CSV table of C-alpha atoms in Angstrom, one decimal:
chain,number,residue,atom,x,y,z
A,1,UNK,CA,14.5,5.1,12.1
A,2,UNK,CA,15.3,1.5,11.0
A,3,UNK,CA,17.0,0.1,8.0
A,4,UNK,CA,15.9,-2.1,5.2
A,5,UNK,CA,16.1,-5.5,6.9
A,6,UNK,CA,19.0,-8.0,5.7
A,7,UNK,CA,16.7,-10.3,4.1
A,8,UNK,CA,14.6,-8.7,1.9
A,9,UNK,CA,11.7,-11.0,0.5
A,10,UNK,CA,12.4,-11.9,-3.2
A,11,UNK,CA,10.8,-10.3,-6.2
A,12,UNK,CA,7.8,-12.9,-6.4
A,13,UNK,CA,7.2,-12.2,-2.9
A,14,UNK,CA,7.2,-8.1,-3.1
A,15,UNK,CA,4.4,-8.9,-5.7
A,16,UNK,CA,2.4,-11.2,-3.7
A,17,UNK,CA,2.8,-8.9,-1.0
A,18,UNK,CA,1.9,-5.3,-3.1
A,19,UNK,CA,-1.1,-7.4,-4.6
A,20,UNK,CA,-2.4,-8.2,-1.3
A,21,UNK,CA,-2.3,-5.1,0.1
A,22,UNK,CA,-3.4,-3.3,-3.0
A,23,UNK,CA,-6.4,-5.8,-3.6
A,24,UNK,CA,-7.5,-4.8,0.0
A,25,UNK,CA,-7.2,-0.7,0.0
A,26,UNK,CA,-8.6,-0.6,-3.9
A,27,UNK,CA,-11.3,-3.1,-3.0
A,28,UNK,CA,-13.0,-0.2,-1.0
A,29,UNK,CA,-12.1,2.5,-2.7
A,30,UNK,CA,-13.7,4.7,-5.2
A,31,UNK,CA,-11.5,6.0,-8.9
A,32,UNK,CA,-10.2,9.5,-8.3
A,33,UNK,CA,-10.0,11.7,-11.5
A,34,UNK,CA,-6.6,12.2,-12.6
A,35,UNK,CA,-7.6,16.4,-12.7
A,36,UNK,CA,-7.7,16.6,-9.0
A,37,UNK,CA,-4.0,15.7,-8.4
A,38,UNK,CA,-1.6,18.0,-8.4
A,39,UNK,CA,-0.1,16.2,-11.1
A,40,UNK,CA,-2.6,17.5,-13.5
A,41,UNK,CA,-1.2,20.5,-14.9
A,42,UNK,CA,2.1,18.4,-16.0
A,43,UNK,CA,0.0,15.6,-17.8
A,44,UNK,CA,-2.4,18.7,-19.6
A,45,UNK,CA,0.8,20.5,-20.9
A,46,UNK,CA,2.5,17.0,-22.2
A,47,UNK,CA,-1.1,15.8,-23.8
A,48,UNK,CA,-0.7,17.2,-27.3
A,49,UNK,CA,2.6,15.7,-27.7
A,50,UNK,CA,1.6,12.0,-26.5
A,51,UNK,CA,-1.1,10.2,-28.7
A,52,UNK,CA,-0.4,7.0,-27.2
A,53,UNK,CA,0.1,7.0,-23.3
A,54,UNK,CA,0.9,4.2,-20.7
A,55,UNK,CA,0.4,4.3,-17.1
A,56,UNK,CA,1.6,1.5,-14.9
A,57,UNK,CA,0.1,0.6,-11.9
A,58,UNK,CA,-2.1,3.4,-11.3
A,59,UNK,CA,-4.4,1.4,-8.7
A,60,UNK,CA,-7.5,4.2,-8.6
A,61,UNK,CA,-5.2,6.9,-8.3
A,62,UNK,CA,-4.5,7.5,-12.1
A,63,UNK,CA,-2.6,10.4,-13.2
A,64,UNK,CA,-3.0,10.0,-17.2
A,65,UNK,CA,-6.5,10.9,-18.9
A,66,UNK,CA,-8.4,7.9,-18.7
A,67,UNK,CA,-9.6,7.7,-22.2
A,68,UNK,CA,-7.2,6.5,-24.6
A,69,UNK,CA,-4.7,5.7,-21.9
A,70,UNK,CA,-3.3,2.3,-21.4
A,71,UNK,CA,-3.4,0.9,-17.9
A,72,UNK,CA,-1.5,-2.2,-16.4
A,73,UNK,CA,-1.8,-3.0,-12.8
A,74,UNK,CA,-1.3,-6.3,-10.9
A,75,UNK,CA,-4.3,-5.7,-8.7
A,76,UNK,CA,-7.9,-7.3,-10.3
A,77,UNK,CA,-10.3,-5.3,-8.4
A,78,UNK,CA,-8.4,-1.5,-9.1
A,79,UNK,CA,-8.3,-2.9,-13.0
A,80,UNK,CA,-11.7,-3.8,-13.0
A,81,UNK,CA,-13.1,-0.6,-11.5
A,82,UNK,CA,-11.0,1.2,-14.4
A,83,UNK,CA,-12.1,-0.4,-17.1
A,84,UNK,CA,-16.0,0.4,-16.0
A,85,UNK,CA,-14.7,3.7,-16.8
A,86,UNK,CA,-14.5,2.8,-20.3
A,87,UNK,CA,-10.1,2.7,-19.2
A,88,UNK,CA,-8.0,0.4,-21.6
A,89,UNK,CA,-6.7,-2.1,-19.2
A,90,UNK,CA,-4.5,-5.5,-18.8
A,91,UNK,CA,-3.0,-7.2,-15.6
A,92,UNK,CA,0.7,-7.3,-16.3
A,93,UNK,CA,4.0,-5.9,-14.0
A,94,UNK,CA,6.5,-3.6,-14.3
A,95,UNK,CA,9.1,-5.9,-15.2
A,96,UNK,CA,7.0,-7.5,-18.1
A,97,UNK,CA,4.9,-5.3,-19.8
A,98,UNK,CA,3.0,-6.8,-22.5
A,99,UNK,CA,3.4,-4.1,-25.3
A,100,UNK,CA,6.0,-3.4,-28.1
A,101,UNK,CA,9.2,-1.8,-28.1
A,102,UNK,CA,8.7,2.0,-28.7
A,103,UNK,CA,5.0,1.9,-28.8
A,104,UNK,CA,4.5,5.2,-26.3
A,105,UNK,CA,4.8,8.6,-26.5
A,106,UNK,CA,4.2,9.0,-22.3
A,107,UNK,CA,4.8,6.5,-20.0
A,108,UNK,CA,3.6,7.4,-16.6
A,109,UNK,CA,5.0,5.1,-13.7
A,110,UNK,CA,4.5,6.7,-10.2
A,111,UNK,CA,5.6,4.8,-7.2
A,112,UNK,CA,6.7,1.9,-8.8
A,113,UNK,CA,10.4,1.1,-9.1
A,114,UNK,CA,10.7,1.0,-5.4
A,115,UNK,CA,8.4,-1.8,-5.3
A,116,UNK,CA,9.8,-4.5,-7.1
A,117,UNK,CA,13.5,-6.4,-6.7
A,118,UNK,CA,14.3,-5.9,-10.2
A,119,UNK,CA,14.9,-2.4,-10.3
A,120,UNK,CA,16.8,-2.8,-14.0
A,121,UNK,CA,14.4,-5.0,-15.5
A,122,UNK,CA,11.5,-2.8,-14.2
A,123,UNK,CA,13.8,0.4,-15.7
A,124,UNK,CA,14.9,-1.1,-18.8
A,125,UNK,CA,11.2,-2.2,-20.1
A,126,UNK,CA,9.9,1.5,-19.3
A,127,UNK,CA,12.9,2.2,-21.5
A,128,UNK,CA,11.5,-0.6,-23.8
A,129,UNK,CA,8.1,0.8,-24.5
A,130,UNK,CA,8.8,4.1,-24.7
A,131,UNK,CA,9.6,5.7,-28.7
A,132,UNK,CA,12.8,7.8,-28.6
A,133,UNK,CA,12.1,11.1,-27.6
A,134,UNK,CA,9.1,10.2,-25.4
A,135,UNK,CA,8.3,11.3,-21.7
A,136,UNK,CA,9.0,9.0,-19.1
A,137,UNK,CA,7.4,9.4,-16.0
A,138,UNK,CA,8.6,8.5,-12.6
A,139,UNK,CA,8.4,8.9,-8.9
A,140,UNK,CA,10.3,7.5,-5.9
A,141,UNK,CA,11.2,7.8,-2.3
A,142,UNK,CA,14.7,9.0,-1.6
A,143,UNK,CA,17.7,8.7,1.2
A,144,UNK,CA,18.0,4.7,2.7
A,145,UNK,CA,18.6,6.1,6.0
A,146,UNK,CA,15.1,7.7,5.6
A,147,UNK,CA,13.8,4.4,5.9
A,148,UNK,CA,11.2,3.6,8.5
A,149,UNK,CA,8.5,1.0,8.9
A,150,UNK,CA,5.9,2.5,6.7
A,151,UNK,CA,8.2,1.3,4.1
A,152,UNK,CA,7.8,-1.9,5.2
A,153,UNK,CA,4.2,-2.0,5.5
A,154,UNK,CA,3.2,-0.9,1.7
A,155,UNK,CA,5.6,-3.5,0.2
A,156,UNK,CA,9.0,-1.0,-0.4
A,157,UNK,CA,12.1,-2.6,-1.7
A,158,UNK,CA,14.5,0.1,-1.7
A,159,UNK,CA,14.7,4.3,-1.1
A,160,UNK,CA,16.7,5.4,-3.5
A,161,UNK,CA,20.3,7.7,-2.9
A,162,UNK,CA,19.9,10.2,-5.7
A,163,UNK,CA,23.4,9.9,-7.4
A,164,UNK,CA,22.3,6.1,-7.7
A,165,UNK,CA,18.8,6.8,-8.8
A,166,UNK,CA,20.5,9.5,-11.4
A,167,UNK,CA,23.1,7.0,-12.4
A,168,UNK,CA,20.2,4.0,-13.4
A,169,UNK,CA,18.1,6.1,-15.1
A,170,UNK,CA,21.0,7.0,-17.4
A,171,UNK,CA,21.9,3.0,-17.7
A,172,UNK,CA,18.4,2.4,-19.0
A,173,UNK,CA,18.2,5.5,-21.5
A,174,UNK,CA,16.2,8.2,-19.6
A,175,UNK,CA,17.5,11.4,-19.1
A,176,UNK,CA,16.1,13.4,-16.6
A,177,UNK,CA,15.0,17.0,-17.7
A,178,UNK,CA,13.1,18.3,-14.8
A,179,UNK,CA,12.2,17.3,-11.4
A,180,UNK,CA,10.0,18.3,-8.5
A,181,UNK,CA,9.1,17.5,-4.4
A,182,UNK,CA,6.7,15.0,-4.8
A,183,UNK,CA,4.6,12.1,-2.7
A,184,UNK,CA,1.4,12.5,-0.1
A,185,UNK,CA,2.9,10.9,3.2
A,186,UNK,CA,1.4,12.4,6.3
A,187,UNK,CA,4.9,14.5,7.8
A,188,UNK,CA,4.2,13.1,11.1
A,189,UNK,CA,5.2,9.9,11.6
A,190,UNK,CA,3.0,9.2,14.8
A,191,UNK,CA,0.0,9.7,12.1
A,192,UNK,CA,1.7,7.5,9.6
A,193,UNK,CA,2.2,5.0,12.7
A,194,UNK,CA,-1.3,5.6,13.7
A,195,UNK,CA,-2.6,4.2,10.5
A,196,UNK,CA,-0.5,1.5,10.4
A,197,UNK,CA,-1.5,0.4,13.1
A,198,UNK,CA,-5.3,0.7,12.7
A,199,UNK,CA,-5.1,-0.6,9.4
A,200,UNK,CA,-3.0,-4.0,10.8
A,201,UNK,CA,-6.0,-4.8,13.8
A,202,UNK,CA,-8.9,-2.4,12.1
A,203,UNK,CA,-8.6,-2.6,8.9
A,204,UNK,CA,-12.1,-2.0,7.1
A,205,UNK,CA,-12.7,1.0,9.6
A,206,UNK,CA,-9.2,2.3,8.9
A,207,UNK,CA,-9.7,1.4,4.9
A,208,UNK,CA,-13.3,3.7,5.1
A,209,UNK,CA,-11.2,6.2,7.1
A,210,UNK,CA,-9.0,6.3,4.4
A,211,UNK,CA,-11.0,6.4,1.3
A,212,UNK,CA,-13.9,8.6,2.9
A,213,UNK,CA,-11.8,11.4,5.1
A,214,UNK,CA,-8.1,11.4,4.4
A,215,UNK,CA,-7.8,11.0,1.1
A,216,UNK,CA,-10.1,13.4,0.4
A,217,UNK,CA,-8.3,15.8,3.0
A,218,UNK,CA,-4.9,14.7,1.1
A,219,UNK,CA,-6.5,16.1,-2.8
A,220,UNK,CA,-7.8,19.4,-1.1
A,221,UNK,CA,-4.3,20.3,1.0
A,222,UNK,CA,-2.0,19.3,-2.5
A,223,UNK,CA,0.7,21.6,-2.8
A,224,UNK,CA,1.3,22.9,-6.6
A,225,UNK,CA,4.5,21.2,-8.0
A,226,UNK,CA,7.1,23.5,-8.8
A,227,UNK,CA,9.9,21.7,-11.2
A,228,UNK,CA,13.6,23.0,-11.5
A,229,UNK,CA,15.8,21.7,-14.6
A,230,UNK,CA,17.6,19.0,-13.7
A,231,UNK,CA,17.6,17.0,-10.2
A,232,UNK,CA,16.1,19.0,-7.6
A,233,UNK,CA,18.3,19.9,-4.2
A,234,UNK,CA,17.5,17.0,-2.5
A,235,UNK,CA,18.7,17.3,1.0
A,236,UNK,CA,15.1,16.3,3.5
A,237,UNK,CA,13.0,15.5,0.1
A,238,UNK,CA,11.4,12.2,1.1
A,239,UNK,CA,10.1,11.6,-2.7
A,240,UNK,CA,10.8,13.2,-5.9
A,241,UNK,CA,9.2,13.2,-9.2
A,242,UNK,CA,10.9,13.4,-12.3
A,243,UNK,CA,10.3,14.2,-15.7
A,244,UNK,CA,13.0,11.8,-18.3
A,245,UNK,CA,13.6,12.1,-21.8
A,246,UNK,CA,13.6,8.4,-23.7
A,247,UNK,CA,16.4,8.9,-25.5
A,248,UNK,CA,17.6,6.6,-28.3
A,249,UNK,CA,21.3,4.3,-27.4
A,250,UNK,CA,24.2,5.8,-29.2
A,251,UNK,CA,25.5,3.7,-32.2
A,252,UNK,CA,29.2,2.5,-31.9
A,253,UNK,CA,30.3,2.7,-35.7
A,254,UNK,CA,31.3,-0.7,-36.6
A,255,UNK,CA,33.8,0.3,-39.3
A,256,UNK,CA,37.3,0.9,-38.7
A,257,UNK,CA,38.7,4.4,-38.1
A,258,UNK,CA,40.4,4.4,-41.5
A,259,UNK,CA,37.8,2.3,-43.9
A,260,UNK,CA,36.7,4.1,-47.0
A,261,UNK,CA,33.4,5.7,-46.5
């Protein structure tokens, strides 16, 4: 195991770098239907509630319907295979999104927050967009002594200590209602190592691995999510999924104690 190292790279440089590498792997990849994940039957039972959805950053892994979803992603070639597919796109980041406050009913953001430095400006515009009482939501990796160099190598800020992943959410507004294991990380970390390693000296072969064998391999050996209210136990969960609530800052009352109402 290895920790985070002690100088990060800044925000602008966690883009450039999640760009790059998500340029190359979507550049040879082909869109997989949001019905094959295991994530499916969530988004199906959420659907009739959400008229207008937002997805951020799905690359060509979405997990919302693609029509009459909204999709921002900072990578040109996964945008422009979406929007062949008749998707509703714009390039734009997590901790900018180009939309109006309270304009979504279900705002997907799946391995995202761990990505960028600004965790609360990436939190607190998810907050933004979402109307009071809508569905947020979000994945990440948990336990910071879980980190090892795959973390590295796809562009990770930051695993997250679940108290302090609790405690943010509830900063920016989103209460957590139900959570679940989540994430498609080989368990062996020789295999993860493996790839890395192809994919630093080989990487169109291990790209064409990836999109042709493993991937494919990864949809059909999906375990079904099984949610519990609240945070799940999270002791050996490497990622967790959660489903928030948006809800709506309470009002301090501005008038004294004793003024006539």
């Amino acid at each position: 195991m290895q920790t985070p190292p002690a100088q990060a790279p800044g925000d602008r440089e966690l883009v450039d770098l999640n760009r790059r590498f998500y340029d190359s792997l979507w550049s040879g990849a082909r869109l997989v239907e949001p019905r094959r994940f295991n994530t499916w039957p969530l988004v199906q039972s959420l659907g009739p509630s959400a008229e207008r959805r937002l997805e951020v950053a799905p690359g060509l892994r979405p997990r919302l319907p693609i029509e009459g979803t909204q999709f921002v992603d900072i990578s040109g070639p996964a945008l422009g295979k979406l929007r062949e597919r008749g998707a509703q796109v714009v390039f734009g980041e997590v901790t900018a999104l180009p939309f109006a406050e309270a304009a979504f009913d279900l705002v997907c953001a799946l391995d995202i927050i761990e990505h960028v430095d600004d965790e609360d400006g990436a939190l607190s515009e998810l907050s933004r967009v979402a109307k009071p009482g809508a569905t947020v939501l979000i994945s990440t990796p948990l336990h910071p002594e879980q980190w090892t160099p795959f973390d590295d190598f796809v562009g990770h800020k930051r695993r997250y200590e679940p108290d302090r992943l609790l405690d943010k959410l509830a900063q920016h507004h989103l209460q957590v209602e139900r959570s679940a294991v989540f994430g498609m990380q080989p368990p062996s970390s020789r295999l993860v190592e493996l790839g890395m390693w192809w994919l630093a000296h080989h990487r169109e072969r291990a790209l064409w691995w990836y999109n042709k064998v493993l991937m494919p391999l990864g949809l059909r050996f999906q375990k079904e999510l099984h949610f519990v209210p609240g945070m799940i136990p999270t002791a050996g969960v490497d990622e967790v999924l959660l489903v928030c609530r948006s809800v709506a800052p309470a009002r301090e009352n501005s008038a004294p104690a004793d003024a006539p109402v």
